[in-house]
Short mmCIF file of C-alpha atoms in Angstrom, two decimals:
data_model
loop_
_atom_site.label_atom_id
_atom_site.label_comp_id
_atom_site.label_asym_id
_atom_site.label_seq_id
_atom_site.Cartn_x
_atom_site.Cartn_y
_atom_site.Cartn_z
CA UNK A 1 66.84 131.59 116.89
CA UNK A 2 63.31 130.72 117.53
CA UNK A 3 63.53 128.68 114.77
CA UNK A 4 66.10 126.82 116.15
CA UNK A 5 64.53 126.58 119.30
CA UNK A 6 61.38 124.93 117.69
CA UNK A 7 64.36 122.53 115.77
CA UNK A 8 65.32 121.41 119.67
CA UNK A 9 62.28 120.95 121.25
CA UNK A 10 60.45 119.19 118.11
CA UNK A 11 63.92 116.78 118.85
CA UNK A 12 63.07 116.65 122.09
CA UNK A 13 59.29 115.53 121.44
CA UNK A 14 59.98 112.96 118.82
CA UNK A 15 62.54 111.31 121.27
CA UNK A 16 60.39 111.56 124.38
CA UNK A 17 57.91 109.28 122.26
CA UNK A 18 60.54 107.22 120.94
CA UNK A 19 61.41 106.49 124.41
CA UNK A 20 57.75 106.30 125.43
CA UNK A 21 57.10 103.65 122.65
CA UNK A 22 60.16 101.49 123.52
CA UNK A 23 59.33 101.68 127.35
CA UNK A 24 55.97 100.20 126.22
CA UNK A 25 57.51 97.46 124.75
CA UNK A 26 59.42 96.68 127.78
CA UNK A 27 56.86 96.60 129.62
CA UNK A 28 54.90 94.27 126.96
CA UNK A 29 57.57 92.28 126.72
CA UNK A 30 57.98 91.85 130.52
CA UNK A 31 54.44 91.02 131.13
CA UNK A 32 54.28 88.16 128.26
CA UNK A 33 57.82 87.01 127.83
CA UNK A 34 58.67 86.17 124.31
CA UNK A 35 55.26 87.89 123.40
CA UNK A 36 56.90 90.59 121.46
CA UNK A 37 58.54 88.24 118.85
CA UNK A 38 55.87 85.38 118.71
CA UNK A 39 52.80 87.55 117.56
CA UNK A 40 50.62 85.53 115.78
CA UNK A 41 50.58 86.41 112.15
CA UNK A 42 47.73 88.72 110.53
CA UNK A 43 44.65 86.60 110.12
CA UNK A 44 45.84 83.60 112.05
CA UNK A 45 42.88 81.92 114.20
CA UNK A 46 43.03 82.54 117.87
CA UNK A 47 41.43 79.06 118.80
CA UNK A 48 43.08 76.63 117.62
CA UNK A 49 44.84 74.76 120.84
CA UNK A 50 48.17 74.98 119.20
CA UNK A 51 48.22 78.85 119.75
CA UNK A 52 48.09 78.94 123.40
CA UNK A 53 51.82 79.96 123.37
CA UNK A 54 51.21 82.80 121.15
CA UNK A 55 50.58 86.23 122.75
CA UNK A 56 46.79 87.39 122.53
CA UNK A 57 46.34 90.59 120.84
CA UNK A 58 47.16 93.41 122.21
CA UNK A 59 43.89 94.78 123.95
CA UNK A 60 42.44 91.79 124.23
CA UNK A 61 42.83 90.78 127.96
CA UNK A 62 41.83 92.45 130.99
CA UNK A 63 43.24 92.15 134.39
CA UNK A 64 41.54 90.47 137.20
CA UNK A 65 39.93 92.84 139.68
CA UNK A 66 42.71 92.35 142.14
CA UNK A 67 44.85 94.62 140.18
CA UNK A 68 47.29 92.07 139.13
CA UNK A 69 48.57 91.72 135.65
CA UNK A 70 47.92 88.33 134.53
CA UNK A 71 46.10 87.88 131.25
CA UNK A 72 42.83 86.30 132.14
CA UNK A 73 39.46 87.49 130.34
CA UNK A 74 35.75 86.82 132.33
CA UNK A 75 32.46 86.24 130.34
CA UNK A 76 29.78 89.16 131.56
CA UNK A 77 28.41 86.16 133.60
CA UNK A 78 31.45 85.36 135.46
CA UNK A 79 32.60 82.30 133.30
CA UNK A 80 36.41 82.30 132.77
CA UNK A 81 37.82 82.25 128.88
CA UNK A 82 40.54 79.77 128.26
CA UNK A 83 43.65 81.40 128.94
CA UNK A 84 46.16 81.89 126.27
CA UNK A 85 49.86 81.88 126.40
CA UNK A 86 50.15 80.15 129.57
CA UNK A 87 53.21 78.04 127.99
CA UNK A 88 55.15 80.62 128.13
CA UNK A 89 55.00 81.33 132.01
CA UNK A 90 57.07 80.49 134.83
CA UNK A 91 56.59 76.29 135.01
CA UNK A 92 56.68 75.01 138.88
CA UNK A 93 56.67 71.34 138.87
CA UNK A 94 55.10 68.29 136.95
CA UNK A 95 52.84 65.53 139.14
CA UNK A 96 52.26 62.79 137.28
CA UNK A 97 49.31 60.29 138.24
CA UNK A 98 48.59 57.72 135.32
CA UNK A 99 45.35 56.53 134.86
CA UNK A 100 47.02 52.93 135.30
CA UNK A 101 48.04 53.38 138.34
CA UNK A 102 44.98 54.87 139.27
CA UNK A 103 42.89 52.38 138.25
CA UNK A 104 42.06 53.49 135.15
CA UNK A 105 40.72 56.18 135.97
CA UNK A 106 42.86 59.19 137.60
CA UNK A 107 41.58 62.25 138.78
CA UNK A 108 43.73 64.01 136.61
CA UNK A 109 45.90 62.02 133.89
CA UNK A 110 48.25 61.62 133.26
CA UNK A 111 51.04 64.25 133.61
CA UNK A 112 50.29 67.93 135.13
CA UNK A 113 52.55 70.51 133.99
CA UNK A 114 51.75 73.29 136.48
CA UNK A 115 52.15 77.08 135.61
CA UNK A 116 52.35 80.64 137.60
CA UNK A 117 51.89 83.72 136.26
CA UNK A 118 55.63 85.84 135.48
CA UNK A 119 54.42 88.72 137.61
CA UNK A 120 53.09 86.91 140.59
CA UNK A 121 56.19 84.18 140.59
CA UNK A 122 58.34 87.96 140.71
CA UNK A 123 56.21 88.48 143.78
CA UNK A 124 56.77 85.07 145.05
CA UNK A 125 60.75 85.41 144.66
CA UNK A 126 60.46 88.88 147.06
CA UNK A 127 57.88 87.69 149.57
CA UNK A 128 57.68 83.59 149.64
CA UNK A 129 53.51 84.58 149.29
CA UNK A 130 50.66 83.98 146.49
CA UNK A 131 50.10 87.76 145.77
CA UNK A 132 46.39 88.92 145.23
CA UNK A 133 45.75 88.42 141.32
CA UNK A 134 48.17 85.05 141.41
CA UNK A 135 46.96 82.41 138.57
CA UNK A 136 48.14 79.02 138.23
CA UNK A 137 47.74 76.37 135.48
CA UNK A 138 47.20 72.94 135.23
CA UNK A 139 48.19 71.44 131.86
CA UNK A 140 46.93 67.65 131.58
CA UNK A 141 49.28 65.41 129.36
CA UNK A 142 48.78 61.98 128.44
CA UNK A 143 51.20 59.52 128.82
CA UNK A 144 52.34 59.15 124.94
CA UNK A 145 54.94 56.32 125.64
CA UNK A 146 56.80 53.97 128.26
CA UNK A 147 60.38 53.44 127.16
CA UNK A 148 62.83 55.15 125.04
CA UNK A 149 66.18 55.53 124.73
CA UNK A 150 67.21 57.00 128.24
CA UNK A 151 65.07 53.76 129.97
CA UNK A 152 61.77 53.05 131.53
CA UNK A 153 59.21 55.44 132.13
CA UNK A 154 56.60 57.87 131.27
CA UNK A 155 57.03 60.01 128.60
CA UNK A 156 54.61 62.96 127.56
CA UNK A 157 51.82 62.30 124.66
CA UNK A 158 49.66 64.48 123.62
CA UNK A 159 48.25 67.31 125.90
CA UNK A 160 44.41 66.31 127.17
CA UNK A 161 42.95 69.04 129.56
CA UNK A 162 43.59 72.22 130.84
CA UNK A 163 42.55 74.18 134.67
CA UNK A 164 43.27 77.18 136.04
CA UNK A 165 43.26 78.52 139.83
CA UNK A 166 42.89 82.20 140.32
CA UNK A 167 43.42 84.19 143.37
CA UNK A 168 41.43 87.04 143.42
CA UNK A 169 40.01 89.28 146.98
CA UNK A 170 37.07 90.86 144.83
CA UNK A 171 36.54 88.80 142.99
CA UNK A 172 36.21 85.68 144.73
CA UNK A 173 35.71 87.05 148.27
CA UNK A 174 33.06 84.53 149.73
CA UNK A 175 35.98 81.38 148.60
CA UNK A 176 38.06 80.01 150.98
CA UNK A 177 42.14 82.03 150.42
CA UNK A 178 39.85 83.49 147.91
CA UNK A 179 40.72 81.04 145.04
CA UNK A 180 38.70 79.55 142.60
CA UNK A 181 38.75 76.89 140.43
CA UNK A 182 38.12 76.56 136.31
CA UNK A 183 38.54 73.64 134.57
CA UNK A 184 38.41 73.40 130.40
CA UNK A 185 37.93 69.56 130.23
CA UNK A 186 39.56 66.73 130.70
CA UNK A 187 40.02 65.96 126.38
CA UNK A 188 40.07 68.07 123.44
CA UNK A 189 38.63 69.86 122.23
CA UNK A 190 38.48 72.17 125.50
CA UNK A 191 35.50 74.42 126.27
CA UNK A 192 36.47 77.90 125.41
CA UNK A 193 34.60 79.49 128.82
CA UNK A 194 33.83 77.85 131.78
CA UNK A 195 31.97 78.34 135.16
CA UNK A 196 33.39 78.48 138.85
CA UNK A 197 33.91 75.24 140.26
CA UNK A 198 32.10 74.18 143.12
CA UNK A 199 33.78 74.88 146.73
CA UNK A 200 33.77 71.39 147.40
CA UNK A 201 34.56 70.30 144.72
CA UNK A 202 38.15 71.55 144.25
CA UNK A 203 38.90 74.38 147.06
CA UNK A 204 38.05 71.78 149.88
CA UNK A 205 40.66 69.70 149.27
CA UNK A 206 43.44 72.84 148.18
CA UNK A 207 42.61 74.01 151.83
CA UNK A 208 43.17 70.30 153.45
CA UNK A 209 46.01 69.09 151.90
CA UNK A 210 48.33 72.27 149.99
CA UNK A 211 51.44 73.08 151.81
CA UNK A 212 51.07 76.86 151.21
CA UNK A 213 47.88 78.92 150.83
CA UNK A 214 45.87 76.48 148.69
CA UNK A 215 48.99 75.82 146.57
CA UNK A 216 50.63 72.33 146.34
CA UNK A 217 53.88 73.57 146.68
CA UNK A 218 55.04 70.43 148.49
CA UNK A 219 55.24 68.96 144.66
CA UNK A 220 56.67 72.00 142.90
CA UNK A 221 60.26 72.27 143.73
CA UNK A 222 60.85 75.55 141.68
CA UNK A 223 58.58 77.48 143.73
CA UNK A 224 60.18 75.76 147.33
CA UNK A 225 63.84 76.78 145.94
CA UNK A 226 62.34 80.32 144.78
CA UNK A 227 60.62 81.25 147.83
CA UNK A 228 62.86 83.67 150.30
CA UNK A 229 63.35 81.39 152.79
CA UNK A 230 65.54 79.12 151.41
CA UNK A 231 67.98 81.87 150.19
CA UNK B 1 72.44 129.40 113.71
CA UNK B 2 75.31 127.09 114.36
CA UNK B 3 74.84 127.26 118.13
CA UNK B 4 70.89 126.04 117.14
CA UNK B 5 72.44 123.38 114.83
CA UNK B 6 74.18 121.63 117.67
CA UNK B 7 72.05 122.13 120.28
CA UNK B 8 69.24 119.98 117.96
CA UNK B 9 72.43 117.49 117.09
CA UNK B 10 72.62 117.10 121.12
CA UNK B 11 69.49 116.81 121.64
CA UNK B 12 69.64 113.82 118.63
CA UNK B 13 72.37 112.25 120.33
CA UNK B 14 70.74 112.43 123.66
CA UNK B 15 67.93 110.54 122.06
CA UNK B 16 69.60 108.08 120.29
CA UNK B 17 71.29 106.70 123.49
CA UNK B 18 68.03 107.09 125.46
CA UNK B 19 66.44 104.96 123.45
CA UNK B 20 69.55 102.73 122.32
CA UNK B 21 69.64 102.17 126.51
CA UNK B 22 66.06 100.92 126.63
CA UNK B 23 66.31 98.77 123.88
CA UNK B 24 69.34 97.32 125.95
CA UNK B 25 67.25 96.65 128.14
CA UNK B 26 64.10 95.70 126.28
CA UNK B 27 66.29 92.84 124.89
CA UNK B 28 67.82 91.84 128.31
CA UNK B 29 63.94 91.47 129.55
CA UNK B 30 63.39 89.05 126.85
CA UNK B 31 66.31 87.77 127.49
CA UNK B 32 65.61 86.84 130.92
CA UNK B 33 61.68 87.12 131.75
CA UNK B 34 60.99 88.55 135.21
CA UNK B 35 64.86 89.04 135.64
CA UNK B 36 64.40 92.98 135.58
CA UNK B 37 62.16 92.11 138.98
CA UNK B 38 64.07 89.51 140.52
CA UNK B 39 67.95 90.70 141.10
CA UNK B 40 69.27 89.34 144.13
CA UNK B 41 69.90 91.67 146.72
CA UNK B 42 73.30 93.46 146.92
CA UNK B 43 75.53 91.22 148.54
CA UNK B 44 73.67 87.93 147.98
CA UNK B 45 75.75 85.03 147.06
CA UNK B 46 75.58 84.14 144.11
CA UNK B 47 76.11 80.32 143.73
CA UNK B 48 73.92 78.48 145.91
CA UNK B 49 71.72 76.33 144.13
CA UNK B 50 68.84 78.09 145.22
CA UNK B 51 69.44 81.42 143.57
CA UNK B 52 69.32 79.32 139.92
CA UNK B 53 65.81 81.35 139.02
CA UNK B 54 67.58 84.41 139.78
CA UNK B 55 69.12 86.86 136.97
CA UNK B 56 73.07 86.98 136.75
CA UNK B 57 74.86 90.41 137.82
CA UNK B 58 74.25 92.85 134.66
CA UNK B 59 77.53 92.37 132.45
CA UNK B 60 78.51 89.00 133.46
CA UNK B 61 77.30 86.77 130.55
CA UNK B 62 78.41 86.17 127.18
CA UNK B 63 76.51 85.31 123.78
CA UNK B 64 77.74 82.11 122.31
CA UNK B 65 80.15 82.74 119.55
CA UNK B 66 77.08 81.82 116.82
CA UNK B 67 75.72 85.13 117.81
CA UNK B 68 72.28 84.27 119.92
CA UNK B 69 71.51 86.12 123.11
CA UNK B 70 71.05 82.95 125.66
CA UNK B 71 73.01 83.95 128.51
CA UNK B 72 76.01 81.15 128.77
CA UNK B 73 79.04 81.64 129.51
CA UNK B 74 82.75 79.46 129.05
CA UNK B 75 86.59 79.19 130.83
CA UNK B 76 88.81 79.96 129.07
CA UNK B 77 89.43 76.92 128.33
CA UNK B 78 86.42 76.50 126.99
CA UNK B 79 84.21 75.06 129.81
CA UNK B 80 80.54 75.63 130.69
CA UNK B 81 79.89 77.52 133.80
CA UNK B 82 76.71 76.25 135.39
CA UNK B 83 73.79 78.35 133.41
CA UNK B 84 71.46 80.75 135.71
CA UNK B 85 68.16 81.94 135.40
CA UNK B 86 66.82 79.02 133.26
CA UNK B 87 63.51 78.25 135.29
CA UNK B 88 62.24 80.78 133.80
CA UNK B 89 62.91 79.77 130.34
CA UNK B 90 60.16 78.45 128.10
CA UNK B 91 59.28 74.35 129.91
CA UNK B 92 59.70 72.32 126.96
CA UNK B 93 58.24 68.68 128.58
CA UNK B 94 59.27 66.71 131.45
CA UNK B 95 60.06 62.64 131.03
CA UNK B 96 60.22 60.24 133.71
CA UNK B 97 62.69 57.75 134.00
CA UNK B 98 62.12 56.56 137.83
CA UNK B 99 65.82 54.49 139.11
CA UNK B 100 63.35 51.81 140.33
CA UNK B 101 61.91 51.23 137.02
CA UNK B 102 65.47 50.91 135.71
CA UNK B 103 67.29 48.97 138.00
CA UNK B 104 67.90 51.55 140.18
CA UNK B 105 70.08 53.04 137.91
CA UNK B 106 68.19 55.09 135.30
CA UNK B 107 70.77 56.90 133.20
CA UNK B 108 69.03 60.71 134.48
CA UNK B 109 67.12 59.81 137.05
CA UNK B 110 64.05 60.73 137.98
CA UNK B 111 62.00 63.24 136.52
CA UNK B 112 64.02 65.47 133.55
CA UNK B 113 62.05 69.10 133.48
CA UNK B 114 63.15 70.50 130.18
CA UNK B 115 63.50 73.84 128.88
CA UNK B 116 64.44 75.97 126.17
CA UNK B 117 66.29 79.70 125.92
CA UNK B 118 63.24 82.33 125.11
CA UNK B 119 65.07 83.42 121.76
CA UNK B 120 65.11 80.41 120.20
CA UNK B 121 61.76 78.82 121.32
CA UNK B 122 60.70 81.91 119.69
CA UNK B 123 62.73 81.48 116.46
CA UNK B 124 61.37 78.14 116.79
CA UNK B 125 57.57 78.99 116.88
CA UNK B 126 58.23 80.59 113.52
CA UNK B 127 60.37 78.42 111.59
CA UNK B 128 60.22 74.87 113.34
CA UNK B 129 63.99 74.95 113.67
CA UNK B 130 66.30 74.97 116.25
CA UNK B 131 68.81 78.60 115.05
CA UNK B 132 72.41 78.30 115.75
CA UNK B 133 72.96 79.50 119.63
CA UNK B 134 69.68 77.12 120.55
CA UNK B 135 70.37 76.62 124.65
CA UNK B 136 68.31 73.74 125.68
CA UNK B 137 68.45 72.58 129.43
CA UNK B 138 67.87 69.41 131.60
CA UNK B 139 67.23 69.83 135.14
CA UNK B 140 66.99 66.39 137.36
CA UNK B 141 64.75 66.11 139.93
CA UNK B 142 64.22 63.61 142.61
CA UNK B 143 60.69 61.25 142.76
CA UNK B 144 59.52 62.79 145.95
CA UNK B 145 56.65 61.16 146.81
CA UNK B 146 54.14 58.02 145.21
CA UNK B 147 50.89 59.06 146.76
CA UNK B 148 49.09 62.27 147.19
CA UNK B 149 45.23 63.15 147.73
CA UNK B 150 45.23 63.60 143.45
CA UNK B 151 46.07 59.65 143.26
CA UNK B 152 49.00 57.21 143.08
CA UNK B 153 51.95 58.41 140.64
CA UNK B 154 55.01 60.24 141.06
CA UNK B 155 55.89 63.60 142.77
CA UNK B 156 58.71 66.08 142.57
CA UNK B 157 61.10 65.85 145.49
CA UNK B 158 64.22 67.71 145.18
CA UNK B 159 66.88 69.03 142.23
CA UNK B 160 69.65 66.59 141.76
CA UNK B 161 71.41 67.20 138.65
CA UNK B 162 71.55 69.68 135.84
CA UNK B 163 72.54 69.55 132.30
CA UNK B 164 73.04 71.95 129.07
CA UNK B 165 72.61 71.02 125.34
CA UNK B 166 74.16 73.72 122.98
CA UNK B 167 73.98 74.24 119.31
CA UNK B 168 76.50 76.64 117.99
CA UNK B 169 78.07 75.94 114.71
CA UNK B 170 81.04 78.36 115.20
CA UNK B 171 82.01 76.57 119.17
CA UNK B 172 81.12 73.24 118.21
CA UNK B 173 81.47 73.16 114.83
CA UNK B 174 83.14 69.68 114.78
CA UNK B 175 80.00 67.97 116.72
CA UNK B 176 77.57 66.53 114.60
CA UNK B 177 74.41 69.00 114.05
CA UNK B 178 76.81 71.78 116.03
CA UNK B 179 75.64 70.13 119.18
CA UNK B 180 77.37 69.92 122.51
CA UNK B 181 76.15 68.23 125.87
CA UNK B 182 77.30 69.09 129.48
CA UNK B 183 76.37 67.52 132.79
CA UNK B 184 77.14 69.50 136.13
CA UNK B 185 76.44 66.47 138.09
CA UNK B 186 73.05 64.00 139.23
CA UNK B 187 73.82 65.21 142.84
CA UNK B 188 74.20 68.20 144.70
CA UNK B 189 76.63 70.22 144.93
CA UNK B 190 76.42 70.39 141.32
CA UNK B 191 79.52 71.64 139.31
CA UNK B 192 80.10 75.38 138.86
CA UNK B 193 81.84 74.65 135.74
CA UNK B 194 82.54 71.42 133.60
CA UNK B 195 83.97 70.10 130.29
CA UNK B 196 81.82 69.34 127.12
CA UNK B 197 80.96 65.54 127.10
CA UNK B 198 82.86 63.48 124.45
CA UNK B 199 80.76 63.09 121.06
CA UNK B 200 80.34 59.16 122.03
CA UNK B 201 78.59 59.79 125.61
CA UNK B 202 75.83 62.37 124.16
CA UNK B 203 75.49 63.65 121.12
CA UNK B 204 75.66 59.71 119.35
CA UNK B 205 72.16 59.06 121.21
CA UNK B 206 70.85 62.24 120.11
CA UNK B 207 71.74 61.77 116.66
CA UNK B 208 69.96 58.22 116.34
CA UNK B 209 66.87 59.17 118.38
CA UNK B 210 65.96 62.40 118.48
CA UNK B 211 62.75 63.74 116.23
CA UNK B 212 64.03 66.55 115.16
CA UNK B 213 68.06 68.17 114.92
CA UNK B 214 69.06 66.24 117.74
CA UNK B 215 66.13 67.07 119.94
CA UNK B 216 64.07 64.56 121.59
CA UNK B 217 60.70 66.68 120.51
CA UNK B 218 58.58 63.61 120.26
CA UNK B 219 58.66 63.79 124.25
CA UNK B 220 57.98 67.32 124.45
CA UNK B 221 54.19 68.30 123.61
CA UNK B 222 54.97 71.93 123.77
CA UNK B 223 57.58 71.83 121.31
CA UNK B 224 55.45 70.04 118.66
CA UNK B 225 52.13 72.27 119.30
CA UNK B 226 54.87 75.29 118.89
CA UNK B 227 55.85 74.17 115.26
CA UNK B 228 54.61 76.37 112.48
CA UNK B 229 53.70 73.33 110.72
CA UNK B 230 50.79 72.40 113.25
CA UNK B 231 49.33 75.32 112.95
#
């Protein structure tokens, strides 16, 4: 009987951790979508640009002192690391401002593919705000080619540059909204950390001109159809 | 003894569907990032163009006959119905085709934001192939705007039209490369459901110009830094 009983519970145990484990990988899988089945294989170098959609490993990241859940890693002196697996998040919108039209030389060229983090766009769905923790990325494209088959135009080259904006109350408490501003370069290869960005130099004009908390959402049309209000 | 056997059997059984229930659901979290987080509320309606980055009622969709997990689903007659939940889908690349660069009649105007079904983007990161049940998706949007503090370009206005590539060799296996194209319309309302365009109107183009399996990858930078062979 008690042998029995030891039979059920030791049951019990190994399917309270089976559970556990796949509950883990929900959750994994949740907070880097497609990150469960795009691990980088053994020994594969974590630098190279053309791994920014692959999931870090695990353990790698830490979360930003806001408490949110975003993947973004800090030098001890503040810089910010380039952050990986960005392509994989919830995309916004796409600006585009060629250099040519910009005479020669736009402030960002040529296209932007802009980025929010899974966790905080959930937030954004629910509330129509930027949640504490919120990062968004800038991906800088070069115009690759003018004409193709479906007509006239700009079509995407090769990508150039890469910035991120973080939201973050303790960490950034003296910034305006309390975001602040990274960029990686403007051509490849990026830098691989990078210091705060001035206030004036991008945070000014996010607080003059961005429809909603710092955020050009005026140009993003998946976060104006996602945000509460228009339901 | 016998009592003891079964109560360890139940206890195995209880397990098994446990954990067979959160791999359900592990699977419909990749299926649909942030979907487990953004349900519409009971009672929302479900097919307003604005509720396209929400998930689809648990039960509703149906794997393409080729066996992948993007969530489409047909008529019986074999019609599309409009797909849901693709903006948060893996963004592919985004070509611009403004109407006043082509006539005023580009063939998709303006801006084409592209993406792909999580599965196979993943599939694709590891093989460089587009699998059979590969959902790719074209959502039109509006030029918005020509000037913003960032510099003179183009801007994202408004959705206008939607459209669905889909390669499944056992639907479509008379289409060259088992693709199929449908268009829901270039204004709004857009279609709730909608025939597969004739071989001619689509798939021809893609055949002769496309970089890869009837994809136009050349245009989309995420797509070629994804490919195993760049790596």
């Amino acid at each position: 009987m008690f042998g029995s009983v030891r039979t059920g519970v030791a049951a019990g145990i190994a399917a309270f951790f089976g559970i556990a484990a796949l509950s883990y990988l929900l959750v994994a899988s949740a907070a880097a979508p497609g990150g469960a089945t795009a691990a980088p294989p053994s020994g594969a170098t974590a630098a190279a640009p053309e791994d920014a959609t692959t999931a870090p490993p695990s353990g790698a990241t830490a979360a930003p002192s806001g408490g949110a859940m975003a993947a973004l890693e800090y030098t001890p002196d503040g810089k910010l690391k380039k952050p990986e697996g960005y392509r994989k998040w919830v995309y916004v919108g796409t600006p585009l401002t060629p250099n040519e039209l910009n005479g020669g030389e736009a402030p960002f060229p040529d296209f932007h593919a802009v980025y929010m983090d899974p966790e905080s766009f959930a937030h954004y769905e629910k509330t129509g705000e930027f949640r504490d923790g919120t990062v968004m990325i800038k991906e800088l494209v070069a115009v690759g080619s003018k004409a193709a088959t479906s007509g006239k135009g700009y079509f995407m080259g090769d990508f150039i540059g890469l910035e991120t904006a973080v939201k973050d109350s303790k960490r950034f408490k003296d910034e305006p909204g309390n975001w602040a501003y990274f960029t990686f370069g403007h051509h490849y290869p990026l830098k691989e950390e990078t210091a705060q960005q001035s206030t004036v130099a991008c945070n000014s004009c996010h607080q003059a001109s961005a429809a909603s908390d710092f955020v050009f959402s005026q140009y993003y049309p998946v976060l104006r159809a996602a945000a509460p209000k228009s339901k």
